[in-house]
mmCIF file of C-alpha atoms in Angstrom:
data_model
loop_
_atom_site.group_PDB
_atom_site.id
_atom_site.type_symbol
_atom_site.label_atom_id
_atom_site.label_comp_id
_atom_site.label_asym_id
_atom_site.label_seq_id
_atom_site.Cartn_x
_atom_site.Cartn_y
_atom_site.Cartn_z
ATOM 1 C CA MET A 1 15.289 -14.734 -7.119
ATOM 2 C CA THR A 2 18.605 -15.153 -5.326
ATOM 3 C CA ASP A 3 19.170 -16.998 -2.074
ATOM 4 C CA LEU A 4 19.755 -15.408 1.271
ATOM 5 C CA ASP A 5 23.244 -14.197 2.048
ATOM 6 C CA ASN A 6 24.312 -15.422 5.495
ATOM 7 C CA SER A 7 25.757 -11.992 6.317
ATOM 8 C CA LEU A 8 22.474 -10.165 5.805
ATOM 9 C CA PRO A 9 20.656 -9.049 8.963
ATOM 10 C CA ILE A 10 17.210 -10.550 9.491
ATOM 11 C CA VAL A 11 14.885 -8.267 11.480
ATOM 12 C CA LEU A 12 11.317 -9.098 12.492
ATOM 13 C CA TYR A 13 9.125 -6.082 13.237
ATOM 14 C CA HIS A 14 6.269 -7.233 15.466
ATOM 15 C CA TYR A 15 4.541 -7.096 18.821
ATOM 16 C CA TYR A 16 4.214 -10.070 21.132
ATOM 17 C CA TYR A 17 0.481 -10.747 21.108
ATOM 18 C CA SER A 18 -0.024 -10.532 17.339
ATOM 19 C CA PRO A 19 -1.159 -14.019 16.243
ATOM 20 C CA TYR A 20 0.173 -13.419 12.739
ATOM 21 C CA ALA A 21 3.553 -12.477 14.180
ATOM 22 C CA GLN A 22 3.507 -15.591 16.351
ATOM 23 C CA ARG A 23 3.062 -17.646 13.202
ATOM 24 C CA VAL A 24 6.351 -16.271 11.791
ATOM 25 C CA VAL A 25 8.161 -16.509 15.141
ATOM 26 C CA TRP A 26 7.201 -20.175 15.363
ATOM 27 C CA TYR A 27 8.444 -20.753 11.830
ATOM 28 C CA LEU A 28 11.798 -19.079 12.544
ATOM 29 C CA ASN A 29 12.177 -21.081 15.756
ATOM 30 C CA LEU A 30 11.287 -24.405 14.151
ATOM 31 C CA ARG A 31 13.875 -23.788 11.440
ATOM 32 C CA GLY A 32 16.465 -22.436 13.874
ATOM 33 C CA ILE A 33 16.876 -19.256 11.815
ATOM 34 C CA PRO A 34 18.690 -16.535 13.798
ATOM 35 C CA TYR A 35 17.045 -13.118 13.740
ATOM 36 C CA SER A 36 16.642 -9.907 15.702
ATOM 37 C CA GLN A 37 13.333 -8.422 16.721
ATOM 38 C CA CYS A 38 12.278 -4.792 16.661
ATOM 39 C CA LEU A 39 9.215 -4.532 18.882
ATOM 40 C CA GLN A 40 6.398 -2.294 17.701
ATOM 41 C CA PRO A 41 3.399 -0.662 19.361
ATOM 42 C CA PRO A 42 0.124 -2.494 18.690
ATOM 43 C CA ILE A 43 -1.435 0.674 17.261
ATOM 44 C CA MET A 44 -0.344 3.347 14.820
ATOM 45 C CA PRO A 45 1.902 5.247 14.400
ATOM 46 C CA ARG A 46 5.023 3.066 14.039
ATOM 47 C CA PRO A 47 8.003 5.396 13.624
ATOM 48 C CA ASP A 48 10.452 2.487 13.281
ATOM 49 C CA LEU A 49 8.857 1.436 10.001
ATOM 50 C CA ALA A 50 8.372 5.026 8.886
ATOM 51 C CA ARG A 51 12.157 5.377 9.087
ATOM 52 C CA LEU A 52 12.352 2.938 6.201
ATOM 53 C CA GLY A 53 9.619 4.690 4.234
ATOM 54 C CA VAL A 54 7.192 1.800 4.840
ATOM 55 C CA ASN A 55 3.533 2.749 5.346
ATOM 56 C CA HIS A 56 2.090 -0.780 5.510
ATOM 57 C CA ARG A 57 0.342 -1.116 8.863
ATOM 58 C CA ARG A 58 -0.080 -4.862 9.247
ATOM 59 C CA ILE A 59 2.270 -6.741 11.567
ATOM 60 C CA PRO A 60 4.593 -8.592 11.203
ATOM 61 C CA ILE A 61 7.070 -7.251 8.653
ATOM 62 C CA LEU A 62 10.352 -9.022 7.964
ATOM 63 C CA SER A 63 13.469 -7.413 6.537
ATOM 64 C CA ILE A 64 16.364 -9.402 5.114
ATOM 65 C CA GLY A 65 19.143 -7.084 4.108
ATOM 66 C CA ARG A 66 17.571 -4.167 2.255
ATOM 67 C CA ASP A 67 14.532 -6.169 1.154
ATOM 68 C CA VAL A 68 11.349 -5.760 3.208
ATOM 69 C CA TYR A 69 8.643 -8.436 3.083
ATOM 70 C CA LEU A 70 4.949 -7.840 3.817
ATOM 71 C CA ASP A 71 2.297 -10.425 4.715
ATOM 72 C CA THR A 72 2.996 -13.676 6.538
ATOM 73 C CA ARG A 73 2.120 -15.759 3.493
ATOM 74 C CA LEU A 74 4.881 -14.164 1.443
ATOM 75 C CA ILE A 75 7.294 -14.110 4.389
ATOM 76 C CA ILE A 76 6.961 -17.847 4.979
ATOM 77 C CA ASP A 77 7.144 -18.629 1.265
ATOM 78 C CA LYS A 78 10.369 -16.649 0.953
ATOM 79 C CA LEU A 79 11.933 -18.393 3.925
ATOM 80 C CA GLU A 80 10.849 -21.790 2.615
ATOM 81 C CA GLN A 81 12.310 -21.143 -0.834
ATOM 82 C CA ALA A 82 15.725 -19.914 0.293
ATOM 83 C CA THR A 83 18.431 -22.564 0.049
ATOM 84 C CA ASP A 84 21.321 -20.775 1.740
ATOM 85 C CA LEU A 85 19.730 -19.777 5.037
ATOM 86 C CA PRO A 86 21.724 -19.733 8.260
ATOM 87 C CA CYS A 87 19.517 -22.327 9.914
ATOM 88 C CA ALA A 88 19.616 -25.454 12.026
ATOM 89 C CA ARG A 89 16.876 -27.339 10.182
ATOM 90 C CA GLY A 90 15.532 -27.595 6.655
ATOM 91 C CA PRO A 91 12.268 -26.323 5.180
ATOM 92 C CA LEU A 92 9.052 -27.375 6.876
ATOM 93 C CA GLY A 93 7.134 -27.862 3.691
ATOM 94 C CA SER A 94 7.174 -29.168 0.196
ATOM 95 C CA PRO A 95 10.400 -29.744 -1.724
ATOM 96 C CA ALA A 96 8.504 -28.463 -4.766
ATOM 97 C CA GLY A 97 8.149 -25.144 -2.937
ATOM 98 C CA GLY A 98 11.779 -24.560 -3.752
ATOM 99 C CA GLY A 99 14.192 -25.365 -0.890
ATOM 100 C CA GLY A 100 14.372 -29.107 -0.859
ATOM 101 C CA GLY A 101 14.439 -31.303 2.176
ATOM 102 C CA GLY A 102 10.903 -30.429 3.165
ATOM 103 C CA LYS A 103 8.455 -32.706 4.961
ATOM 104 C CA ALA A 104 5.706 -32.868 2.336
ATOM 105 C CA SER A 105 6.467 -35.757 0.020
ATOM 106 C CA SER A 106 3.611 -35.874 -2.486
ATOM 107 C CA PRO A 107 1.451 -33.559 -4.610
ATOM 108 C CA GLU A 108 -1.426 -34.293 -2.234
ATOM 109 C CA HIS A 109 0.577 -33.118 0.766
ATOM 110 C CA ARG A 110 1.718 -30.000 -1.044
ATOM 111 C CA ALA A 111 -1.884 -29.258 -1.960
ATOM 112 C CA LEU A 112 -2.948 -29.798 1.640
ATOM 113 C CA GLU A 113 -0.439 -27.209 2.869
ATOM 114 C CA GLN A 114 -1.884 -24.602 0.533
ATOM 115 C CA LEU A 115 -5.512 -25.554 1.163
ATOM 116 C CA LEU A 116 -5.023 -25.288 4.927
ATOM 117 C CA ARG A 117 -3.506 -21.823 4.444
ATOM 118 C CA ILE A 118 -6.460 -20.738 2.317
ATOM 119 C CA PHE A 119 -8.927 -22.324 4.752
ATOM 120 C CA VAL A 120 -7.479 -20.441 7.722
ATOM 121 C CA VAL A 121 -6.557 -17.070 6.204
ATOM 122 C CA ASP A 122 -8.931 -16.610 3.286
ATOM 123 C CA GLY A 123 -11.637 -19.073 4.298
ATOM 124 C CA GLY A 124 -12.531 -17.211 7.455
ATOM 125 C CA VAL A 125 -11.193 -19.353 10.303
ATOM 126 C CA PHE A 126 -8.929 -16.612 11.619
ATOM 127 C CA ALA A 127 -11.511 -13.888 10.998
ATOM 128 C CA ARG A 128 -14.010 -15.859 13.077
ATOM 129 C CA ALA A 129 -11.396 -16.528 15.740
ATOM 130 C CA ALA A 130 -10.717 -12.794 15.995
ATOM 131 C CA GLN A 131 -14.420 -12.184 16.604
ATOM 132 C CA LEU A 132 -14.126 -14.284 19.773
ATOM 133 C CA ILE A 133 -11.752 -11.835 21.471
ATOM 134 C CA PRO A 134 -13.448 -11.156 24.836
ATOM 135 C CA HIS A 135 -14.639 -7.571 25.094
ATOM 136 C CA ASP A 136 -13.581 -7.376 28.736
ATOM 137 C CA LEU A 137 -9.874 -7.829 27.988
ATOM 138 C CA PRO A 138 -7.813 -4.779 29.018
ATOM 139 C CA LEU A 139 -6.931 -3.994 25.401
ATOM 140 C CA MET A 140 -10.574 -4.008 24.386
ATOM 141 C CA ARG A 141 -11.263 -1.407 27.070
ATOM 142 C CA ASP A 142 -8.498 0.839 25.722
ATOM 143 C CA ARG A 143 -10.225 3.477 23.619
ATOM 144 C CA ARG A 144 -7.110 4.141 21.535
ATOM 145 C CA PHE A 145 -6.782 0.456 20.651
ATOM 146 C CA VAL A 146 -10.471 0.100 19.757
ATOM 147 C CA ARG A 147 -10.317 3.286 17.643
ATOM 148 C CA ASP A 148 -7.255 1.929 15.846
ATOM 149 C CA ARG A 149 -8.897 -1.424 15.130
ATOM 150 C CA ASN A 150 -12.119 0.219 13.987
ATOM 151 C CA ALA A 151 -10.029 1.963 11.333
ATOM 152 C CA PHE A 152 -8.100 -1.228 10.579
ATOM 153 C CA PHE A 153 -10.931 -3.730 10.027
ATOM 154 C CA PRO A 154 -13.683 -3.199 7.443
ATOM 155 C CA GLY A 155 -16.775 -2.730 9.568
ATOM 156 C CA GLY A 156 -14.735 -2.143 12.717
ATOM 157 C CA VAL A 157 -14.396 -4.350 15.788
ATOM 158 C CA ALA A 158 -16.899 -7.207 15.744
ATOM 159 C CA PRO A 159 -19.841 -6.713 18.127
ATOM 160 C CA ARG A 160 -20.646 -9.263 20.828
ATOM 161 C CA GLU A 161 -23.695 -10.385 18.862
ATOM 162 C CA LEU A 162 -21.454 -12.119 16.313
ATOM 163 C CA GLN A 163 -19.629 -14.262 18.850
ATOM 164 C CA PRO A 164 -22.079 -17.209 18.902
ATOM 165 C CA GLU A 165 -21.770 -17.532 15.127
ATOM 166 C CA ALA A 166 -18.002 -17.193 15.339
ATOM 167 C CA LEU A 167 -17.807 -19.930 17.977
ATOM 168 C CA THR A 168 -19.801 -22.271 15.745
ATOM 169 C CA GLU A 169 -17.360 -21.701 12.876
ATOM 170 C CA VAL A 170 -14.316 -22.325 15.096
ATOM 171 C CA GLN A 171 -15.940 -25.509 16.408
ATOM 172 C CA ALA A 172 -16.480 -26.627 12.812
ATOM 173 C CA ALA A 173 -12.779 -26.115 12.057
ATOM 174 C CA MET A 174 -11.751 -28.130 15.110
ATOM 175 C CA ARG A 175 -14.260 -30.858 14.320
ATOM 176 C CA LEU A 176 -12.873 -31.104 10.788
ATOM 177 C CA LEU A 177 -9.350 -31.733 12.084
ATOM 178 C CA GLU A 178 -10.570 -34.042 14.865
ATOM 179 C CA SER A 179 -12.616 -36.237 12.546
ATOM 180 C CA THR A 180 -10.315 -36.362 9.499
ATOM 181 C CA LEU A 181 -6.573 -35.727 9.554
ATOM 182 C CA LEU A 182 -6.104 -36.437 13.255
ATOM 183 C CA SER A 183 -8.702 -39.211 13.532
ATOM 184 C CA ASP A 184 -6.191 -42.073 13.097
ATOM 185 C CA GLY A 185 -4.049 -40.969 16.045
ATOM 186 C CA ARG A 186 -1.208 -39.490 14.021
ATOM 187 C CA ALA A 187 1.047 -36.965 15.735
ATOM 188 C CA TRP A 188 1.119 -34.486 12.836
ATOM 189 C CA LEU A 189 -1.259 -33.616 10.034
ATOM 190 C CA LEU A 190 0.889 -35.213 7.350
ATOM 191 C CA GLY A 191 1.759 -38.204 9.501
ATOM 192 C CA GLY A 192 5.275 -39.388 10.224
ATOM 193 C CA GLY A 193 7.752 -38.254 7.602
ATOM 194 C CA GLY A 194 4.868 -37.168 5.415
ATOM 195 C CA GLY A 195 3.622 -40.734 4.965
ATOM 196 C CA GLY A 196 0.730 -42.082 6.977
ATOM 197 C CA GLY A 197 -0.542 -41.927 10.510
ATOM 198 C CA GLY A 198 -0.457 -44.069 13.556
ATOM 199 C CA GLY A 199 1.326 -41.701 15.913
ATOM 200 C CA GLY A 200 4.221 -42.951 17.999
ATOM 201 C CA ALA A 201 7.338 -41.422 19.491
ATOM 202 C CA GLU A 202 9.340 -41.655 16.264
ATOM 203 C CA GLU A 203 6.689 -39.779 14.300
ATOM 204 C CA GLU A 204 6.307 -37.139 16.999
ATOM 205 C CA ALA A 205 10.078 -36.625 17.144
ATOM 206 C CA GLU A 206 10.138 -35.724 13.455
ATOM 207 C CA GLY A 207 8.288 -32.563 14.328
ATOM 208 C CA PRO A 208 5.543 -30.531 12.664
ATOM 209 C CA SER A 209 5.389 -29.717 8.977
ATOM 210 C CA LEU A 210 4.263 -26.561 7.226
ATOM 211 C CA ALA A 211 0.761 -28.049 7.107
ATOM 212 C CA ASP A 212 0.678 -28.105 10.915
ATOM 213 C CA LEU A 213 1.831 -24.509 11.149
ATOM 214 C CA GLU A 214 -0.751 -23.337 8.617
ATOM 215 C CA ALA A 215 -3.595 -24.883 10.620
ATOM 216 C CA VAL A 216 -2.565 -24.566 14.252
ATOM 217 C CA TRP A 217 -1.750 -20.908 14.821
ATOM 218 C CA PRO A 218 -5.229 -19.331 15.252
ATOM 219 C CA LEU A 219 -6.396 -22.226 17.417
ATOM 220 C CA VAL A 220 -3.456 -22.012 19.813
ATOM 221 C CA TRP A 221 -3.893 -18.230 19.927
ATOM 222 C CA LEU A 222 -7.530 -18.614 20.988
ATOM 223 C CA THR A 223 -6.540 -20.891 23.873
ATOM 224 C CA THR A 224 -4.347 -18.080 25.256
ATOM 225 C CA LEU A 225 -7.262 -15.609 25.480
ATOM 226 C CA PRO A 226 -9.073 -15.965 28.818
ATOM 227 C CA GLY A 227 -12.783 -16.426 28.210
ATOM 228 C CA ALA A 228 -12.585 -16.751 24.416
ATOM 229 C CA LEU A 229 -13.518 -20.439 24.375
ATOM 230 C CA PRO A 230 -16.232 -21.720 26.753
ATOM 231 C CA ALA A 231 -14.775 -24.830 28.399
ATOM 232 C CA ASP A 232 -18.080 -26.690 28.303
ATOM 233 C CA ARG A 233 -18.139 -26.469 24.495
ATOM 234 C CA VAL A 234 -14.543 -26.148 23.252
ATOM 235 C CA SER A 235 -11.838 -27.938 25.212
ATOM 236 C CA ALA A 236 -9.790 -31.124 25.373
ATOM 237 C CA ALA A 237 -12.959 -32.933 26.470
ATOM 238 C CA GLN A 238 -14.727 -32.258 23.167
ATOM 239 C CA TYR A 239 -11.660 -32.264 20.879
ATOM 240 C CA PRO A 240 -9.011 -34.448 22.540
ATOM 241 C CA ARG A 241 -6.970 -35.083 19.398
ATOM 242 C CA VAL A 242 -6.878 -31.394 18.460
ATOM 243 C CA TRP A 243 -5.808 -30.429 21.980
ATOM 244 C CA ALA A 244 -3.078 -33.106 22.069
ATOM 245 C CA TRP A 245 -1.864 -31.928 18.631
ATOM 246 C CA MET A 246 -1.695 -28.307 19.816
ATOM 247 C CA ASP A 247 0.249 -29.385 22.912
ATOM 248 C CA ARG A 248 2.706 -31.338 20.746
ATOM 249 C CA PHE A 249 3.160 -28.343 18.502
ATOM 250 C CA LYS A 250 3.893 -25.983 21.381
ATOM 251 C CA ALA A 251 6.358 -28.486 22.842
ATOM 252 C CA ALA A 252 8.115 -28.817 19.478
ATOM 253 C CA VAL A 253 8.519 -25.050 19.200
ATOM 254 C CA LYS A 254 9.895 -24.886 22.728
ATOM 255 C CA ARG A 255 12.417 -27.644 22.018
ATOM 256 C CA ALA A 256 13.487 -25.929 18.794
ATOM 257 C CA ALA A 257 14.256 -22.626 20.549
ATOM 258 C CA PRO A 258 15.888 -23.547 23.870
ATOM 259 C CA GLY A 259 17.654 -20.183 24.035
ATOM 260 C CA GLY A 260 14.433 -18.244 24.482
ATOM 261 C CA LYS A 261 13.798 -14.834 22.933
ATOM 262 C CA PRO A 262 15.931 -13.367 20.131
ATOM 263 C CA PRO A 263 17.981 -10.169 20.546
ATOM 264 C CA THR A 264 15.822 -7.045 20.674
ATOM 265 C CA ILE A 265 17.052 -3.952 18.840
ATOM 266 C CA LYS A 266 15.753 -0.386 18.735
ATOM 267 C CA GLY A 267 14.271 1.171 15.632
ATOM 268 C CA GLU A 268 17.322 3.313 14.915
ATOM 269 C CA GLN A 269 19.601 0.280 15.084
ATOM 270 C CA ALA A 270 17.267 -1.774 12.909
ATOM 271 C CA ALA A 271 17.024 0.968 10.283
ATOM 272 C CA GLU A 272 20.799 1.350 10.210
ATOM 273 C CA ALA A 273 21.245 -2.400 9.736
ATOM 274 C CA VAL A 274 18.710 -2.472 6.908
ATOM 275 C CA VAL A 275 19.834 0.638 5.050
ATOM 276 C CA ASN A 276 23.524 -0.265 5.222
ATOM 277 C CA SER A 277 22.942 -3.743 3.784
ATOM 278 C CA PRO A 278 22.891 -4.785 0.138
ATOM 279 C CA PHE A 279 19.706 -5.901 -1.543
ATOM 280 C CA ARG A 280 18.972 -9.557 -0.953
ATOM 281 C CA GLU A 281 17.316 -10.246 -4.313
ATOM 282 C CA ALA A 282 18.026 -9.383 -7.919
ATOM 283 C CA SER A 283 15.762 -6.706 -9.367
ATOM 284 C CA GLY A 284 13.510 -9.070 -11.325
ATOM 285 C CA ALA A 285 11.361 -8.240 -14.330
ATOM 286 C CA ILE A 286 7.936 -7.023 -15.371
ATOM 287 C CA ASP A 287 5.642 -9.788 -16.600
ATOM 288 C CA GLY A 288 4.214 -8.199 -19.722
ATOM 289 C CA ASP A 289 1.441 -10.813 -19.892
ATOM 290 C CA ASP A 290 0.126 -10.013 -16.408
ATOM 291 C CA ALA A 291 -3.468 -8.783 -16.574
ATOM 292 C CA THR A 292 -2.867 -5.756 -14.330
ATOM 293 C CA VAL A 293 0.296 -4.811 -16.205
ATOM 294 C CA ARG A 294 -1.637 -4.882 -19.466
ATOM 295 C CA ALA A 295 -4.703 -3.078 -18.132
ATOM 296 C CA ASP A 296 -2.753 -0.221 -16.533
ATOM 297 C CA GLY A 297 0.233 -0.149 -18.862
ATOM 298 C CA LEU A 298 2.656 -0.667 -15.973
ATOM 299 C CA ALA A 299 6.374 -0.323 -16.728
ATOM 300 C CA LYS A 300 9.596 -0.833 -14.823
ATOM 301 C CA GLY A 301 10.465 2.275 -12.814
ATOM 302 C CA GLN A 302 6.914 3.639 -12.906
ATOM 303 C CA VAL A 303 5.640 5.020 -9.598
ATOM 304 C CA VAL A 304 2.854 2.800 -8.269
ATOM 305 C CA THR A 305 0.828 2.355 -5.093
ATOM 306 C CA VAL A 306 0.508 -1.030 -3.369
ATOM 307 C CA TRP A 307 -1.957 -1.824 -0.585
ATOM 308 C CA PRO A 308 -3.880 -4.740 1.009
ATOM 309 C CA LEU A 309 -7.550 -5.200 0.255
ATOM 310 C CA ASP A 310 -8.969 -6.962 3.296
ATOM 311 C CA SER A 311 -7.662 -4.991 6.285
ATOM 312 C CA GLY A 312 -5.255 -2.156 6.977
ATOM 313 C CA SER A 313 -5.923 -0.732 3.521
ATOM 314 C CA SER A 314 -5.071 2.802 4.681
ATOM 315 C CA GLY A 315 -1.401 1.784 4.880
ATOM 316 C CA ARG A 316 -0.405 2.310 1.255
ATOM 317 C CA ASP A 317 3.150 2.088 -0.012
ATOM 318 C CA VAL A 318 4.343 4.189 -2.923
ATOM 319 C CA GLY A 319 7.469 3.406 -4.893
ATOM 320 C CA ARG A 320 9.077 2.680 -8.247
ATOM 321 C CA LEU A 321 8.020 -0.621 -9.777
ATOM 322 C CA VAL A 322 10.900 -3.102 -9.712
ATOM 323 C CA SER A 323 9.153 -6.330 -10.701
ATOM 324 C CA ILE A 324 5.743 -7.918 -10.887
ATOM 325 C CA ASP A 325 4.389 -11.358 -11.715
ATOM 326 C CA GLU A 326 1.410 -13.470 -10.697
ATOM 327 C CA ARG A 327 2.835 -14.117 -7.207
ATOM 328 C CA GLU A 328 4.606 -10.950 -6.107
ATOM 329 C CA VAL A 329 5.052 -7.236 -6.668
ATOM 330 C CA VAL A 330 8.240 -5.397 -5.669
ATOM 331 C CA ILE A 331 8.644 -1.633 -5.400
ATOM 332 C CA GLU A 332 11.622 0.514 -4.456
ATOM 333 C CA VAL A 333 10.873 3.050 -1.737
ATOM 334 C CA ASP A 334 13.076 5.979 -0.796
ATOM 335 C CA VAL A 335 14.256 6.132 2.806
ATOM 336 C CA PRO A 336 13.068 9.470 4.255
ATOM 337 C CA GLY A 337 15.820 11.938 5.064
ATOM 338 C CA SER A 338 18.622 9.785 3.672
ATOM 339 C CA SER A 339 21.573 11.968 2.678
ATOM 340 C CA SER A 340 22.854 9.189 0.409
ATOM 341 C CA GLY A 341 19.568 8.601 -1.406
ATOM 342 C CA ALA A 342 19.130 5.174 0.174
ATOM 343 C CA SER A 343 16.123 3.018 -0.639
ATOM 344 C CA VAL A 344 14.576 -0.293 0.324
ATOM 345 C CA ARG A 345 12.669 -2.776 -1.783
ATOM 346 C CA VAL A 346 9.223 -3.644 -0.484
ATOM 347 C CA HIS A 347 7.783 -7.031 -1.489
ATOM 348 C CA ALA A 348 4.065 -7.829 -1.339
ATOM 349 C CA PRO A 349 2.084 -10.854 -2.513
ATOM 350 C CA ARG A 350 -0.343 -10.376 -5.379
ATOM 351 C CA ARG A 351 -3.063 -12.325 -3.607
ATOM 352 C CA GLY A 352 -5.014 -9.915 -1.448
ATOM 353 C CA PHE A 353 -3.098 -6.828 -2.614
ATOM 354 C CA ARG A 354 -3.785 -4.197 -5.274
ATOM 355 C CA VAL A 355 -1.258 -2.448 -7.530
ATOM 356 C CA ARG A 356 -2.171 0.746 -9.339
ATOM 357 C CA PRO A 357 -0.339 3.655 -10.995
ATOM 358 C CA HIS A 358 0.261 6.254 -8.320
ATOM 359 C CA VAL A 359 -1.940 9.317 -8.422
ATOM 360 C CA ALA A 360 -0.411 12.212 -6.500
ATOM 361 C CA GLU A 361 -2.595 14.090 -4.048
ATOM 362 C CA PRO A 362 -3.560 17.517 -5.420
ATOM 363 C CA ALA A 363 -1.577 20.335 -3.870
ATOM 364 C CA ALA A 364 -3.502 22.481 -1.397
ATOM 365 C CA ALA A 365 -4.548 25.815 -2.801
ATOM 366 C CA ASN A 366 -2.870 28.911 -1.383
ATOM 367 C CA LEU A 367 -5.629 31.134 -0.138
#
């Protein structure tokens, strides 16, 4: 994969109160990576993405040049691995992740970054946090929003009856951090400079690592939802080290982005910037040893369908297979209505996504 070209436009498609989008915004701010934002409605449809031929319905989506990246895990990995980014600060994570200059300095720290990601995203911490959304919030009283989320989540919006269980799981996550990684008074999960704890102004000034970002985002999000966390059970009184860590993180993000919000562009402007850019990455190859490639006989240029398995599975992208390996699948999607035959390349992680040969819908019979 090639590095980012400094001239390529970086556009983040998101809406403000998406916790997953906030995770990427924080990353961009901590690195000092300049970008534009194209704000989206919280519910479908999203015409701005349809202009690019993208059907994926989960937010955020990041475009760099004519390459479009789905899923925050892949987005952050791509940004970490790029070595020629227009940025003020180096990678947040492991040098072995590909970028160099990161904060994680040992195999154990690199493993911790990944385990925290799995713990939060795949292990259920965020899913439980989402179940704590108060049902009396204005959005939760909006029938269109609830209908959209019932179609988005398997099983629909979580009922109130699940909230006590969800609170217990969130408390367990906070207790884990309070009693282990933060128990020695360190400022950040990997300690100062990735080596030990003890706290102190020098350690705090070094700023958070990727491990901090991977763990902190759903917890900070919950603290912004009025009524989500009962103060007599989940607050700075019960988890003082976790609360102080979250406050440090928020302060670090604020210091890293003193200019405030990025430029906001309309969908037409964003689409023009994307379509008129070159591709960011080389086309890549098909891994002939990949189990899915073997099972389905996938070949370069074959039309395939790609979609997420856990939520938003109705948003399925169809395109010509560009490359596939154990980490990523890339398809080329035609831009609707383009007089020049323009296309974009859509990148998705393999973890949590399915790739299958495309089966066209049968044509409606003429009666």
